[in-house]
Amino acid sequence: MNYFSVISVKHRIMKSILSLFFSLSVLTTFSQNTEINQLTSDGLKTGKWQKKHSSGELKYEGTFENDTPVGEFNRYDVNGKLTSTLLYSNGGKRAAAYLYNPNGIKLASGIYINQKKDSLWRFFDKEGVLFSEKTYKDGTLHGAYVEYYPDGKVHFQRTYKDGEIIGDYREFYPNGQLRSKKTYENGNPTGIVIIYYNNGVPKIVGKYNAGLKDGEWKFYDRRHKIVKTEKHENGAMIYTSEELISYWNDSLEIVRTREKFEKNGRSYLKSYYPTGELHREGYYWKGKKDSSWNYYAKSGELEMVRTFHKGKRQGNWTYKYPNGKVKSEEAWYLDRREGEYVEYYENGKIKIKGNYEKGNKSGEWQYFDENGVLLETKNFDLE
């Protein structure tokens, strides 16, 4: 082998060694670049990190620099569905957040500063429609707060300071009409409050003092006629006067009218037909009908008298036909029929006659035709 042949062989060997070294370097570099869940010599998280649920599904993935999150972080539920994306900046102190439901629809978006909600946050319903906008500072409501109807119209708006409502509060009907307005101080309503019907007519006008009802409160019907007055002192009602109260439908037609007042030291109520005639009247006991109640036809004729005891039917009851003739007579005891029952035809002849015991038909019952002729007899035995 001559000199030049030796040189050629050495050259080829050196070339192969260099090629192998380069290949190993590339593989080592590639391996280092794809490693995850690494720690620095100081034990700090660095590079790409992943964590999995016990089911094996990915729980989160993101990148750290010296234990500080940087860039994009994604979190997933146990089924592998994306639940949130956080975009970190400013040394991990700030994160733009996007939260999702299992169907991938955005539920909320906003900013975290030092892991606390800050600035404007938007919240969406399950269909992804904007539901509310809230402003935060250090994780606490601070600034404008607005909620919306599904069509985007404002439902209500208010302002917070350090978690407490301050200033003007406004609530609106779906048609955009103002529903109520009041003012807050230190988280409590104070001053004048007005609540409106959906046609813009005031419904209630009153005043708060440090969150407590104070002074005179007035209640109106849809035509702005006063129907009730209350007087409050330090949140306690010390006087109430209910006058003639009318109930209206959306077409401003009277559907019911009533009058409530004190009589013989007890609550007494009169209810009227839409056309103004007295319909019924009687006493109340703790919100329940009590004692005798009179029921009238539109003509003003007494149709029936009913007796109640603490809301339960009691005593003898008589029902009448529109012409005033008796339709039936029956007795009640603690809300159950008890004793004789008689039902009449409009010509005054008996139609049915029998007895009740503990709310059930008992003994012999007779059934007649319109001429008073007995048609049938039945016997009922209590078990």
mmCIF file of C-alpha atoms in Angstrom:
data_model
loop_
_atom_site.group_PDB
_atom_site.id
_atom_site.type_symbol
_atom_site.label_atom_id
_atom_site.label_comp_id
_atom_site.label_asym_id
_atom_site.label_seq_id
_atom_site.Cartn_x
_atom_site.Cartn_y
_atom_site.Cartn_z
ATOM 1 C CA MET A 1 0.000 0.000 0.000
ATOM 2 C CA ASN A 2 1.484 3.285 -1.030
ATOM 3 C CA TYR A 3 1.441 6.543 0.883
ATOM 4 C CA PHE A 4 -1.548 7.999 -0.937
ATOM 5 C CA SER A 5 -3.656 4.881 -0.333
ATOM 6 C CA VAL A 6 -3.048 5.120 3.449
ATOM 7 C CA ILE A 7 -4.038 8.769 3.436
ATOM 8 C CA SER A 8 -7.275 7.940 1.575
ATOM 9 C CA VAL A 9 -8.258 5.228 4.065
ATOM 10 C CA LYS A 10 -7.608 7.509 7.048
ATOM 11 C CA HIS A 11 -9.695 10.213 5.391
ATOM 12 C CA ARG A 12 -12.634 7.889 4.929
ATOM 13 C CA ILE A 13 -12.433 6.668 8.557
ATOM 14 C CA MET A 14 -12.340 10.242 9.867
ATOM 15 C CA LYS A 15 -15.285 11.184 7.697
ATOM 16 C CA SER A 16 -17.331 8.256 9.047
ATOM 17 C CA ILE A 17 -16.462 9.179 12.644
ATOM 18 C CA LEU A 18 -17.515 12.797 12.086
ATOM 19 C CA SER A 19 -20.746 11.684 10.439
ATOM 20 C CA LEU A 20 -21.554 9.362 13.342
ATOM 21 C CA PHE A 21 -20.782 12.127 15.877
ATOM 22 C CA PHE A 22 -23.054 14.550 14.041
ATOM 23 C CA SER A 23 -25.879 12.003 13.940
ATOM 24 C CA LEU A 24 -25.565 11.305 17.665
ATOM 25 C CA SER A 25 -25.561 15.033 18.383
ATOM 26 C CA VAL A 26 -28.761 15.511 16.397
ATOM 27 C CA LEU A 27 -30.444 12.586 18.130
ATOM 28 C CA THR A 28 -29.361 13.857 21.536
ATOM 29 C CA THR A 29 -30.627 17.360 20.767
ATOM 30 C CA PHE A 30 -33.927 16.018 19.436
ATOM 31 C CA SER A 31 -34.343 13.845 22.512
ATOM 32 C CA GLN A 32 -33.675 16.801 24.799
ATOM 33 C CA ASN A 33 -36.186 18.971 22.917
ATOM 34 C CA THR A 34 -38.994 16.388 23.235
ATOM 35 C CA GLU A 35 -38.537 15.535 26.915
ATOM 36 C CA ILE A 36 -41.418 16.621 29.225
ATOM 37 C CA ASN A 37 -41.916 17.179 32.961
ATOM 38 C CA GLN A 38 -38.307 18.249 33.480
ATOM 39 C CA LEU A 39 -36.814 20.017 36.503
ATOM 40 C CA THR A 40 -33.838 22.314 36.688
ATOM 41 C CA SER A 41 -30.908 21.544 38.972
ATOM 42 C CA ASP A 42 -32.705 23.734 41.531
ATOM 43 C CA GLY A 43 -35.854 21.585 41.323
ATOM 44 C CA LEU A 44 -37.892 24.099 39.311
ATOM 45 C CA LYS A 45 -40.289 23.092 36.542
ATOM 46 C CA THR A 46 -38.959 23.853 33.096
ATOM 47 C CA GLY A 47 -40.009 23.208 29.524
ATOM 48 C CA LYS A 48 -43.120 21.368 28.469
ATOM 49 C CA TRP A 49 -45.206 19.771 31.209
ATOM 50 C CA GLN A 50 -48.167 17.415 31.106
ATOM 51 C CA LYS A 51 -50.313 15.774 33.753
ATOM 52 C CA LYS A 52 -52.938 13.073 33.304
ATOM 53 C CA HIS A 53 -56.122 11.991 35.064
ATOM 54 C CA SER A 54 -56.176 8.568 36.729
ATOM 55 C CA SER A 55 -58.103 7.417 33.654
ATOM 56 C CA GLY A 56 -55.100 8.236 31.491
ATOM 57 C CA GLU A 57 -56.728 11.219 29.796
ATOM 58 C CA LEU A 58 -54.675 14.390 29.611
ATOM 59 C CA LYS A 59 -55.422 16.743 32.526
ATOM 60 C CA TYR A 60 -53.304 19.743 31.527
ATOM 61 C CA GLU A 61 -50.409 20.734 29.294
ATOM 62 C CA GLY A 62 -48.264 23.830 29.189
ATOM 63 C CA THR A 63 -44.780 25.286 29.443
ATOM 64 C CA PHE A 64 -42.788 26.496 32.458
ATOM 65 C CA GLU A 65 -39.712 28.648 32.852
ATOM 66 C CA ASN A 66 -38.165 28.303 36.292
ATOM 67 C CA ASP A 67 -41.503 27.190 37.783
ATOM 68 C CA THR A 68 -43.394 30.061 36.114
ATOM 69 C CA PRO A 69 -46.098 29.271 33.518
ATOM 70 C CA VAL A 70 -45.512 30.902 30.133
ATOM 71 C CA GLY A 71 -47.595 30.995 26.985
ATOM 72 C CA GLU A 72 -50.567 28.707 26.455
ATOM 73 C CA PHE A 73 -51.921 26.296 29.066
ATOM 74 C CA ASN A 74 -54.827 23.951 28.342
ATOM 75 C CA ARG A 75 -56.852 21.981 30.873
ATOM 76 C CA TYR A 76 -59.137 19.009 30.148
ATOM 77 C CA ASP A 77 -61.841 17.062 31.985
ATOM 78 C CA VAL A 78 -61.733 13.299 32.663
ATOM 79 C CA ASN A 79 -63.254 12.686 29.227
ATOM 80 C CA GLY A 80 -60.550 14.638 27.444
ATOM 81 C CA LYS A 81 -62.758 17.659 26.722
ATOM 82 C CA LEU A 82 -61.097 21.072 26.827
ATOM 83 C CA THR A 83 -62.333 23.050 29.863
ATOM 84 C CA SER A 84 -60.051 26.081 29.790
ATOM 85 C CA THR A 85 -57.271 27.842 27.931
ATOM 86 C CA LEU A 86 -55.024 30.307 29.757
ATOM 87 C CA LEU A 87 -52.528 32.538 27.963
ATOM 88 C CA TYR A 88 -49.832 33.617 30.443
ATOM 89 C CA SER A 89 -47.728 36.756 30.196
ATOM 90 C CA ASN A 90 -45.892 39.263 32.387
ATOM 91 C CA GLY A 91 -43.880 36.602 34.149
ATOM 92 C CA GLY A 92 -46.925 34.418 34.818
ATOM 93 C CA LYS A 93 -48.740 37.156 36.738
ATOM 94 C CA ARG A 94 -51.289 37.818 34.007
ATOM 95 C CA ALA A 95 -53.443 35.257 32.211
ATOM 96 C CA ALA A 96 -56.132 35.706 29.594
ATOM 97 C CA ALA A 97 -58.694 32.981 30.372
ATOM 98 C CA TYR A 98 -61.251 31.183 28.209
ATOM 99 C CA LEU A 99 -63.576 28.660 29.890
ATOM 100 C CA TYR A 100 -65.654 26.062 28.017
ATOM 101 C CA ASN A 101 -68.452 23.589 28.657
ATOM 102 C CA PRO A 102 -68.163 19.905 27.581
ATOM 103 C CA ASN A 103 -69.678 20.786 24.190
ATOM 104 C CA GLY A 104 -66.886 23.230 23.466
ATOM 105 C CA ILE A 105 -69.085 26.310 23.892
ATOM 106 C CA LYS A 106 -67.452 29.239 25.642
ATOM 107 C CA LEU A 107 -68.826 29.851 29.146
ATOM 108 C CA ALA A 108 -66.645 32.766 30.222
ATOM 109 C CA SER A 109 -63.664 34.890 29.243
ATOM 110 C CA GLY A 110 -61.620 37.365 31.190
ATOM 111 C CA ILE A 111 -58.318 38.216 32.842
ATOM 112 C CA TYR A 112 -56.566 36.814 35.900
ATOM 113 C CA ILE A 113 -53.996 38.932 37.709
ATOM 114 C CA ASN A 114 -52.030 36.971 40.297
ATOM 115 C CA GLN A 115 -54.609 34.176 39.936
ATOM 116 C CA LYS A 116 -57.536 36.482 40.801
ATOM 117 C CA LYS A 117 -60.264 37.734 38.461
ATOM 118 C CA ASP A 118 -59.542 41.241 37.280
ATOM 119 C CA SER A 119 -60.975 43.784 34.843
ATOM 120 C CA LEU A 120 -63.860 42.850 32.524
ATOM 121 C CA TRP A 121 -65.244 39.305 32.499
ATOM 122 C CA ARG A 122 -67.925 38.067 30.112
ATOM 123 C CA PHE A 123 -70.213 35.138 30.942
ATOM 124 C CA PHE A 124 -72.281 33.128 28.455
ATOM 125 C CA ASP A 125 -75.227 30.727 28.724
ATOM 126 C CA LYS A 126 -75.138 27.085 27.594
ATOM 127 C CA GLU A 127 -75.873 28.188 24.028
ATOM 128 C CA GLY A 128 -72.953 30.607 23.994
ATOM 129 C CA VAL A 129 -75.134 33.730 24.188
ATOM 130 C CA LEU A 130 -73.776 36.608 26.270
ATOM 131 C CA PHE A 131 -75.474 36.561 29.677
ATOM 132 C CA SER A 132 -73.569 39.070 31.786
ATOM 133 C CA GLU A 133 -70.552 41.364 31.980
ATOM 134 C CA LYS A 134 -68.850 41.916 35.331
ATOM 135 C CA THR A 135 -65.859 43.977 36.361
ATOM 136 C CA TYR A 136 -63.416 42.727 39.013
ATOM 137 C CA LYS A 137 -60.463 43.962 41.016
ATOM 138 C CA ASP A 138 -58.320 41.524 43.025
ATOM 139 C CA GLY A 139 -61.024 38.865 42.634
ATOM 140 C CA THR A 140 -63.809 41.110 43.960
ATOM 141 C CA LEU A 141 -66.624 42.788 42.034
ATOM 142 C CA HIS A 142 -65.530 46.347 41.382
ATOM 143 C CA GLY A 143 -67.076 48.458 38.632
ATOM 144 C CA ALA A 144 -69.901 47.944 36.145
ATOM 145 C CA TYR A 145 -72.133 44.858 36.310
ATOM 146 C CA VAL A 146 -74.666 44.202 33.538
ATOM 147 C CA GLU A 147 -76.984 41.253 32.864
ATOM 148 C CA TYR A 148 -78.764 40.689 29.553
ATOM 149 C CA TYR A 149 -81.882 39.016 28.194
ATOM 150 C CA PRO A 150 -81.258 36.332 25.513
ATOM 151 C CA ASP A 151 -81.989 38.881 22.768
ATOM 152 C CA GLY A 152 -79.190 41.140 24.026
ATOM 153 C CA LYS A 153 -81.351 43.750 25.748
ATOM 154 C CA VAL A 154 -80.266 44.869 29.204
ATOM 155 C CA HIS A 155 -82.001 43.082 32.090
ATOM 156 C CA PHE A 156 -80.392 45.066 34.889
ATOM 157 C CA GLN A 157 -77.296 47.139 35.539
ATOM 158 C CA ARG A 158 -75.530 48.218 38.697
ATOM 159 C CA THR A 159 -72.100 49.233 39.983
ATOM 160 C CA TYR A 160 -69.888 47.648 42.638
ATOM 161 C CA LYS A 161 -67.096 48.980 44.798
ATOM 162 C CA ASP A 162 -64.994 46.465 46.718
ATOM 163 C CA GLY A 163 -67.797 43.908 46.464
ATOM 164 C CA GLU A 164 -70.648 46.204 47.535
ATOM 165 C CA ILE A 165 -73.340 47.768 45.344
ATOM 166 C CA ILE A 166 -73.081 51.539 45.083
ATOM 167 C CA GLY A 167 -74.888 54.235 43.139
ATOM 168 C CA ASP A 168 -77.747 53.726 40.719
ATOM 169 C CA TYR A 169 -79.470 50.378 40.192
ATOM 170 C CA ARG A 170 -81.691 49.892 37.142
ATOM 171 C CA GLU A 171 -83.824 46.907 36.121
ATOM 172 C CA PHE A 172 -85.679 46.628 32.802
ATOM 173 C CA TYR A 173 -88.542 44.609 31.314
ATOM 174 C CA PRO A 174 -87.857 42.487 28.184
ATOM 175 C CA ASN A 175 -89.457 45.267 26.103
ATOM 176 C CA GLY A 176 -86.827 47.724 27.352
ATOM 177 C CA GLN A 177 -89.219 49.558 29.684
ATOM 178 C CA LEU A 178 -87.730 50.539 33.049
ATOM 179 C CA ARG A 179 -88.903 48.136 35.772
ATOM 180 C CA SER A 180 -87.307 49.628 38.880
ATOM 181 C CA LYS A 181 -84.744 52.172 39.985
ATOM 182 C CA LYS A 182 -83.065 52.803 43.309
ATOM 183 C CA THR A 183 -79.794 54.005 44.792
ATOM 184 C CA TYR A 184 -77.312 52.099 46.943
ATOM 185 C CA GLU A 185 -74.839 53.219 49.590
ATOM 186 C CA ASN A 186 -72.460 50.789 51.306
ATOM 187 C CA GLY A 187 -74.305 47.864 49.755
ATOM 188 C CA ASN A 188 -77.743 48.947 51.020
ATOM 189 C CA PRO A 189 -80.627 50.630 49.178
ATOM 190 C CA THR A 190 -81.166 54.188 50.345
ATOM 191 C CA GLY A 191 -83.434 57.034 49.322
ATOM 192 C CA ILE A 192 -86.344 56.858 46.884
ATOM 193 C CA VAL A 193 -87.227 53.590 45.130
ATOM 194 C CA ILE A 194 -89.711 53.341 42.257
ATOM 195 C CA ILE A 195 -91.076 50.121 40.762
ATOM 196 C CA TYR A 196 -93.008 50.352 37.480
ATOM 197 C CA TYR A 197 -95.591 48.337 35.569
ATOM 198 C CA ASN A 198 -94.477 47.262 32.094
ATOM 199 C CA ASN A 199 -96.486 50.152 30.622
ATOM 200 C CA GLY A 200 -94.349 52.703 32.468
ATOM 201 C CA VAL A 201 -96.886 53.545 35.194
ATOM 202 C CA PRO A 202 -95.399 53.568 38.731
ATOM 203 C CA LYS A 203 -96.508 50.563 40.783
ATOM 204 C CA ILE A 204 -94.745 51.228 44.104
ATOM 205 C CA VAL A 205 -93.066 54.372 45.409
ATOM 206 C CA GLY A 206 -91.224 54.313 48.712
ATOM 207 C CA LYS A 207 -88.042 55.144 50.556
ATOM 208 C CA TYR A 208 -85.170 53.233 52.156
ATOM 209 C CA ASN A 209 -82.910 54.364 54.962
ATOM 210 C CA ALA A 210 -79.718 52.293 55.291
ATOM 211 C CA GLY A 211 -81.424 49.285 53.729
ATOM 212 C CA LEU A 212 -84.627 49.526 55.794
ATOM 213 C CA LYS A 213 -88.050 50.665 54.603
ATOM 214 C CA ASP A 214 -88.778 54.069 56.040
ATOM 215 C CA GLY A 215 -91.633 56.532 55.889
ATOM 216 C CA GLU A 216 -94.615 56.297 53.586
ATOM 217 C CA TRP A 217 -94.882 53.691 50.816
ATOM 218 C CA LYS A 218 -97.619 54.032 48.206
ATOM 219 C CA PHE A 219 -99.009 51.311 45.933
ATOM 220 C CA TYR A 220 -100.835 52.073 42.673
ATOM 221 C CA ASP A 221 -102.915 50.215 40.116
ATOM 222 C CA ARG A 222 -102.097 50.285 36.395
ATOM 223 C CA ARG A 223 -103.994 53.548 35.937
ATOM 224 C CA HIS A 224 -101.967 55.217 38.688
ATOM 225 C CA LYS A 225 -104.793 55.159 41.208
ATOM 226 C CA ILE A 226 -103.516 54.676 44.762
ATOM 227 C CA VAL A 227 -104.743 51.402 46.244
ATOM 228 C CA LYS A 228 -102.701 51.039 49.405
ATOM 229 C CA THR A 229 -100.543 53.065 51.770
ATOM 230 C CA GLU A 230 -97.986 51.757 54.256
ATOM 231 C CA LYS A 231 -95.974 53.602 56.859
ATOM 232 C CA HIS A 232 -92.656 52.154 58.024
ATOM 233 C CA GLU A 233 -90.233 53.071 60.763
ATOM 234 C CA ASN A 234 -86.755 51.490 60.910
ATOM 235 C CA GLY A 235 -87.946 48.646 58.695
ATOM 236 C CA ALA A 236 -91.090 47.879 60.715
ATOM 237 C CA MET A 237 -94.551 48.553 59.286
ATOM 238 C CA ILE A 238 -96.506 50.617 61.784
ATOM 239 C CA TYR A 239 -99.559 51.367 59.658
ATOM 240 C CA THR A 240 -101.283 50.054 56.554
ATOM 241 C CA SER A 241 -104.396 51.153 54.740
ATOM 242 C CA GLU A 242 -105.718 49.100 51.836
ATOM 243 C CA GLU A 243 -108.239 50.925 49.754
ATOM 244 C CA LEU A 244 -110.044 49.813 46.632
ATOM 245 C CA ILE A 245 -107.651 47.518 44.747
ATOM 246 C CA SER A 246 -108.218 46.731 41.071
ATOM 247 C CA TYR A 247 -106.455 43.981 39.141
ATOM 248 C CA TRP A 248 -105.907 44.573 35.436
ATOM 249 C CA ASN A 249 -104.881 42.391 32.529
ATOM 250 C CA ASP A 250 -102.310 43.467 29.924
ATOM 251 C CA SER A 251 -105.090 45.138 27.921
ATOM 252 C CA LEU A 252 -105.861 47.351 30.942
ATOM 253 C CA GLU A 253 -109.197 45.634 31.495
ATOM 254 C CA ILE A 254 -110.348 45.167 35.099
ATOM 255 C CA VAL A 255 -110.510 41.457 35.922
ATOM 256 C CA ARG A 256 -111.071 41.725 39.676
ATOM 257 C CA THR A 257 -111.526 44.386 42.335
ATOM 258 C CA ARG A 258 -111.383 44.066 46.095
ATOM 259 C CA GLU A 259 -111.595 46.218 49.191
ATOM 260 C CA LYS A 260 -109.882 45.269 52.442
ATOM 261 C CA PHE A 261 -110.231 47.057 55.760
ATOM 262 C CA GLU A 262 -110.569 46.533 59.499
ATOM 263 C CA LYS A 263 -114.023 45.777 60.900
ATOM 264 C CA ASN A 264 -114.680 44.925 64.551
ATOM 265 C CA GLY A 265 -110.946 44.579 65.020
ATOM 266 C CA ARG A 266 -110.666 41.930 62.289
ATOM 267 C CA SER A 267 -109.761 41.926 58.599
ATOM 268 C CA TYR A 268 -112.808 42.260 56.374
ATOM 269 C CA LEU A 269 -112.743 41.870 52.599
ATOM 270 C CA LYS A 270 -115.158 42.815 49.854
ATOM 271 C CA SER A 271 -114.644 41.502 46.335
ATOM 272 C CA TYR A 272 -116.351 42.977 43.265
ATOM 273 C CA TYR A 273 -117.285 41.824 39.780
ATOM 274 C CA PRO A 274 -115.289 43.479 36.927
ATOM 275 C CA THR A 275 -118.356 45.611 36.268
ATOM 276 C CA GLY A 276 -118.346 46.915 39.850
ATOM 277 C CA GLU A 277 -121.117 44.914 41.572
ATOM 278 C CA LEU A 278 -120.408 43.349 44.970
ATOM 279 C CA HIS A 279 -119.526 39.666 44.547
ATOM 280 C CA ARG A 280 -118.642 38.440 48.052
ATOM 281 C CA GLU A 281 -117.752 39.732 51.497
ATOM 282 C CA GLY A 282 -116.550 38.278 54.771
ATOM 283 C CA TYR A 283 -113.946 38.086 57.523
ATOM 284 C CA TYR A 284 -110.381 36.776 57.455
ATOM 285 C CA TRP A 285 -108.430 35.133 60.258
ATOM 286 C CA LYS A 286 -104.653 34.985 59.752
ATOM 287 C CA GLY A 287 -105.119 35.085 56.001
ATOM 288 C CA LYS A 288 -107.900 32.468 55.966
ATOM 289 C CA LYS A 289 -111.645 32.877 55.546
ATOM 290 C CA ASP A 290 -113.513 32.838 58.855
ATOM 291 C CA SER A 291 -117.116 33.195 60.081
ATOM 292 C CA SER A 292 -119.927 34.004 57.638
ATOM 293 C CA TRP A 293 -119.312 34.920 53.988
ATOM 294 C CA ASN A 294 -122.021 36.341 51.749
ATOM 295 C CA TYR A 295 -122.027 35.693 47.985
ATOM 296 C CA TYR A 296 -124.098 37.851 45.641
ATOM 297 C CA ALA A 297 -125.399 37.683 42.095
ATOM 298 C CA LYS A 298 -124.660 40.593 39.763
ATOM 299 C CA SER A 299 -128.213 41.738 40.371
ATOM 300 C CA GLY A 300 -127.301 42.299 44.010
ATOM 301 C CA GLU A 301 -129.429 39.409 45.284
ATOM 302 C CA LEU A 302 -127.857 37.258 47.979
ATOM 303 C CA GLU A 303 -126.984 33.931 46.348
ATOM 304 C CA MET A 304 -125.569 32.033 49.303
ATOM 305 C CA VAL A 305 -124.143 32.315 52.778
ATOM 306 C CA ARG A 306 -121.126 30.209 53.600
ATOM 307 C CA THR A 307 -119.521 29.688 56.981
ATOM 308 C CA PHE A 308 -115.826 29.071 57.569
ATOM 309 C CA HIS A 309 -113.718 28.261 60.595
ATOM 310 C CA LYS A 310 -110.050 29.200 60.176
ATOM 311 C CA GLY A 311 -110.267 28.568 56.456
ATOM 312 C CA LYS A 312 -112.280 25.337 56.650
ATOM 313 C CA ARG A 313 -115.885 25.009 55.482
ATOM 314 C CA GLN A 314 -118.315 24.890 58.390
ATOM 315 C CA GLY A 315 -122.045 24.983 59.124
ATOM 316 C CA ASN A 316 -125.005 25.093 56.733
ATOM 317 C CA TRP A 317 -124.371 26.046 53.100
ATOM 318 C CA THR A 318 -127.009 27.023 50.583
ATOM 319 C CA TYR A 319 -126.488 27.255 46.801
ATOM 320 C CA LYS A 320 -128.924 29.074 44.520
ATOM 321 C CA TYR A 321 -129.812 29.197 40.844
ATOM 322 C CA PRO A 322 -129.251 32.488 38.942
ATOM 323 C CA ASN A 323 -132.962 33.236 39.453
ATOM 324 C CA GLY A 324 -132.496 33.109 43.224
ATOM 325 C CA LYS A 325 -134.204 29.786 43.870
ATOM 326 C CA VAL A 326 -132.454 27.277 46.127
ATOM 327 C CA LYS A 327 -130.339 24.740 44.265
ATOM 328 C CA SER A 328 -128.963 22.744 47.205
ATOM 329 C CA GLU A 329 -128.617 22.731 50.970
ATOM 330 C CA GLU A 330 -125.818 20.954 52.775
ATOM 331 C CA ALA A 331 -123.912 20.972 56.063
ATOM 332 C CA TRP A 332 -120.159 21.045 56.640
ATOM 333 C CA TYR A 333 -117.910 20.306 59.589
ATOM 334 C CA LEU A 334 -114.165 21.010 59.448
ATOM 335 C CA ASP A 335 -114.152 20.983 55.631
ATOM 336 C CA ARG A 336 -116.158 17.736 55.273
ATOM 337 C CA ARG A 337 -119.850 17.286 54.439
ATOM 338 C CA GLU A 338 -121.773 16.140 57.497
ATOM 339 C CA GLY A 339 -125.509 15.570 57.919
ATOM 340 C CA GLU A 340 -128.441 16.102 55.556
ATOM 341 C CA TYR A 341 -127.993 16.979 51.881
ATOM 342 C CA VAL A 342 -130.882 18.152 49.690
ATOM 343 C CA GLU A 343 -130.707 19.153 46.026
ATOM 344 C CA TYR A 344 -133.613 20.804 44.162
ATOM 345 C CA TYR A 345 -134.812 21.234 40.611
ATOM 346 C CA GLU A 346 -135.260 24.796 39.435
ATOM 347 C CA ASN A 347 -139.030 24.358 39.885
ATOM 348 C CA GLY A 348 -138.497 23.783 43.609
ATOM 349 C CA LYS A 349 -139.078 20.006 43.579
ATOM 350 C CA ILE A 350 -136.578 17.808 45.433
ATOM 351 C CA LYS A 351 -134.074 16.132 43.113
ATOM 352 C CA ILE A 352 -131.789 14.283 45.555
ATOM 353 C CA LYS A 353 -131.992 13.695 49.283
ATOM 354 C CA GLY A 354 -129.573 11.901 51.577
ATOM 355 C CA ASN A 355 -127.028 12.127 54.385
ATOM 356 C CA TYR A 356 -123.280 12.456 54.722
ATOM 357 C CA GLU A 357 -121.111 11.071 57.487
ATOM 358 C CA LYS A 358 -117.456 12.122 57.737
ATOM 359 C CA GLY A 359 -117.552 13.353 54.159
ATOM 360 C CA ASN A 360 -119.041 10.161 52.677
ATOM 361 C CA LYS A 361 -122.573 9.300 51.581
ATOM 362 C CA SER A 362 -124.346 7.312 54.274
ATOM 363 C CA GLY A 363 -127.594 5.387 54.605
ATOM 364 C CA GLU A 364 -130.545 5.793 52.238
ATOM 365 C CA TRP A 365 -130.376 8.226 49.309
ATOM 366 C CA GLN A 366 -133.452 9.086 47.244
ATOM 367 C CA TYR A 367 -133.575 10.347 43.640
ATOM 368 C CA PHE A 368 -136.690 12.066 42.178
ATOM 369 C CA ASP A 369 -137.836 13.361 38.804
ATOM 370 C CA GLU A 370 -138.936 16.960 38.168
ATOM 371 C CA ASN A 371 -142.478 16.142 39.258
ATOM 372 C CA GLY A 372 -141.385 14.817 42.633
ATOM 373 C CA VAL A 373 -141.864 11.136 41.706
ATOM 374 C CA LEU A 374 -139.352 8.802 43.375
ATOM 375 C CA LEU A 375 -137.134 7.222 40.726
ATOM 376 C CA GLU A 376 -134.560 5.319 42.703
ATOM 377 C CA THR A 377 -133.322 4.562 46.191
ATOM 378 C CA LYS A 378 -129.731 3.704 47.018
ATOM 379 C CA ASN A 379 -128.130 2.624 50.254
ATOM 380 C CA PHE A 380 -124.609 3.592 51.213
ATOM 381 C CA ASP A 381 -122.898 1.844 54.094
ATOM 382 C CA LEU A 382 -119.718 3.199 55.605
ATOM 383 C CA GLU A 383 -116.914 0.681 55.710
#
